[in-house]
XYZ file of C-alpha atoms in Angstrom:
150
model
C -4.935 -7.079 2.283
C -3.918 -4.351 -0.154
C -2.822 -1.915 2.572
C -0.800 -4.613 4.317
C 0.782 -5.641 1.024
C 1.955 -2.078 0.416
C 3.265 -1.637 3.953
C 4.987 -5.018 4.136
C 6.438 -5.107 0.609
C 9.587 -3.327 1.794
C 10.166 -6.313 4.101
C 9.544 -8.767 1.232
C 6.353 -10.021 2.892
C 3.325 -10.943 0.799
C -0.248 -10.819 2.087
C -3.281 -12.558 0.677
C -6.713 -12.366 2.323
C -8.479 -15.713 2.011
C -12.256 -15.589 1.657
C -13.780 -18.989 2.411
C -17.268 -19.884 1.375
C -19.815 -21.610 3.578
C -17.704 -23.630 6.030
C -18.762 -26.879 7.658
C -17.366 -25.953 11.066
C -17.949 -28.280 13.991
C -20.531 -25.806 15.293
C -22.411 -25.630 11.992
C -22.435 -29.411 11.631
C -23.704 -29.764 15.213
C -26.477 -27.200 14.592
C -27.440 -29.164 11.465
C -27.499 -32.411 13.479
C -29.819 -30.785 16.059
C -32.091 -29.426 13.283
C -31.193 -25.785 14.015
C -29.049 -25.015 10.981
C -31.815 -24.099 8.512
C -33.253 -21.382 10.727
C -29.877 -20.091 11.946
C -28.428 -19.863 8.434
C -31.475 -18.591 6.598
C -31.830 -21.910 4.802
C -28.324 -22.306 3.384
C -27.521 -25.829 2.237
C -24.589 -26.970 4.372
C -23.938 -29.719 1.799
C -22.609 -26.949 -0.494
C -20.081 -26.017 2.179
C -16.384 -26.665 2.486
C -14.423 -28.230 5.309
C -12.208 -26.050 7.531
C -9.240 -27.961 6.107
C -10.030 -26.584 2.632
C -8.802 -23.158 3.785
C -5.754 -24.868 5.282
C -5.019 -26.416 1.910
C -5.268 -22.934 0.393
C -2.653 -21.630 2.848
C -0.375 -24.598 2.144
C -0.734 -24.047 -1.597
C 0.145 -20.362 -1.283
C 3.173 -21.132 0.886
C 4.397 -23.800 -1.534
C 4.657 -21.364 -4.451
C 5.993 -17.997 -3.239
C 6.512 -16.560 -6.730
C 2.901 -17.046 -7.785
C 1.730 -15.912 -4.340
C 3.720 -12.703 -4.809
C 1.541 -11.971 -7.863
C -1.573 -12.222 -5.664
C -0.179 -10.186 -2.775
C -2.722 -7.598 -1.703
C -5.652 -9.491 -3.200
C -8.745 -10.989 -1.624
C -8.864 -14.563 -2.899
C -11.906 -16.850 -2.664
C -10.672 -20.240 -1.443
C -12.769 -22.218 -3.965
C -11.491 -20.072 -6.839
C -7.890 -20.541 -5.704
C -8.519 -24.293 -5.598
C -9.770 -24.212 -9.179
C -6.721 -22.219 -10.304
C -4.118 -24.190 -8.354
C -5.649 -27.665 -8.590
C -6.383 -28.700 -5.008
C -9.620 -30.122 -3.614
C -11.410 -30.409 -0.305
C -10.752 -33.431 1.922
C -13.511 -35.457 0.236
C -12.081 -34.774 -3.236
C -14.762 -32.223 -4.127
C -14.342 -28.677 -5.377
C -16.963 -26.603 -3.536
C -18.512 -23.767 -5.549
C -17.271 -20.221 -5.108
C -19.506 -17.921 -3.122
C -19.612 -15.778 -6.305
C -20.731 -18.681 -8.484
C -24.247 -19.203 -9.753
C -23.698 -22.825 -8.617
C -23.753 -21.517 -5.025
C -26.014 -18.466 -5.320
C -28.962 -19.993 -7.216
C -29.453 -23.091 -4.992
C -28.807 -21.080 -1.826
C -30.949 -18.018 -2.457
C -32.929 -18.031 -5.709
C -34.286 -21.583 -5.996
C -35.718 -21.668 -2.444
C -37.512 -18.369 -3.094
C -38.989 -19.647 -6.371
C -40.103 -22.893 -4.732
C -41.597 -21.022 -1.779
C -43.568 -18.622 -3.974
C -44.701 -21.248 -6.491
C -45.438 -23.939 -3.923
C -43.728 -26.515 -6.115
C -40.209 -27.870 -6.379
C -38.084 -26.918 -9.355
C -37.434 -29.746 -11.790
C -34.128 -31.550 -11.331
C -33.011 -30.589 -14.844
C -32.957 -26.962 -13.652
C -31.210 -27.661 -10.344
C -28.677 -30.061 -11.860
C -27.574 -27.812 -14.729
C -26.575 -24.549 -13.060
C -23.464 -23.143 -14.744
C -20.368 -22.417 -12.674
C -20.388 -18.769 -13.732
C -18.704 -16.229 -11.437
C -20.508 -12.959 -10.821
C -18.234 -9.893 -10.670
C -17.432 -8.452 -7.235
C -19.266 -5.257 -8.199
C -22.579 -7.136 -7.993
C -21.993 -7.729 -4.285
C -20.914 -4.203 -3.432
C -23.911 -2.345 -4.821
C -26.278 -3.067 -1.939
C -29.315 -5.309 -1.714
C -31.528 -5.880 -4.739
C -34.786 -3.937 -4.961
C -37.858 -5.551 -3.484
C -41.107 -6.153 -5.363
C -42.736 -3.059 -3.807
C -39.923 -0.653 -4.794
């Protein structure tokens, strides 16, 4: 997005790369219906996902406000974060969590691991009170976390 923004700026064209989260595509929903989603996705909870139209609403929002979009030209923008900033929701009225949010990361990756290793479910007061805290992009670009035997 940043290279395109530089190259296209002389033509007064803005570029924004949209980064959706987990999307409830027709294929994903069908895999879930057939009971194949858990294995195919590594156990991601499709209920945390967003509809394909959520990204469409992001595009419409960007097109409706060219001056603000100009400020984001060259950026990678997470659809859920844009929705929080610009005030739009998914088709069911929800605001799905950002893929950088603890609200998405903990239930998708950490809680299942804890429950698997402990053999017991986490209490609802833990699951229901995860803060919507965004991790910085640098966390995701530093490679996988160390394993227990490293």
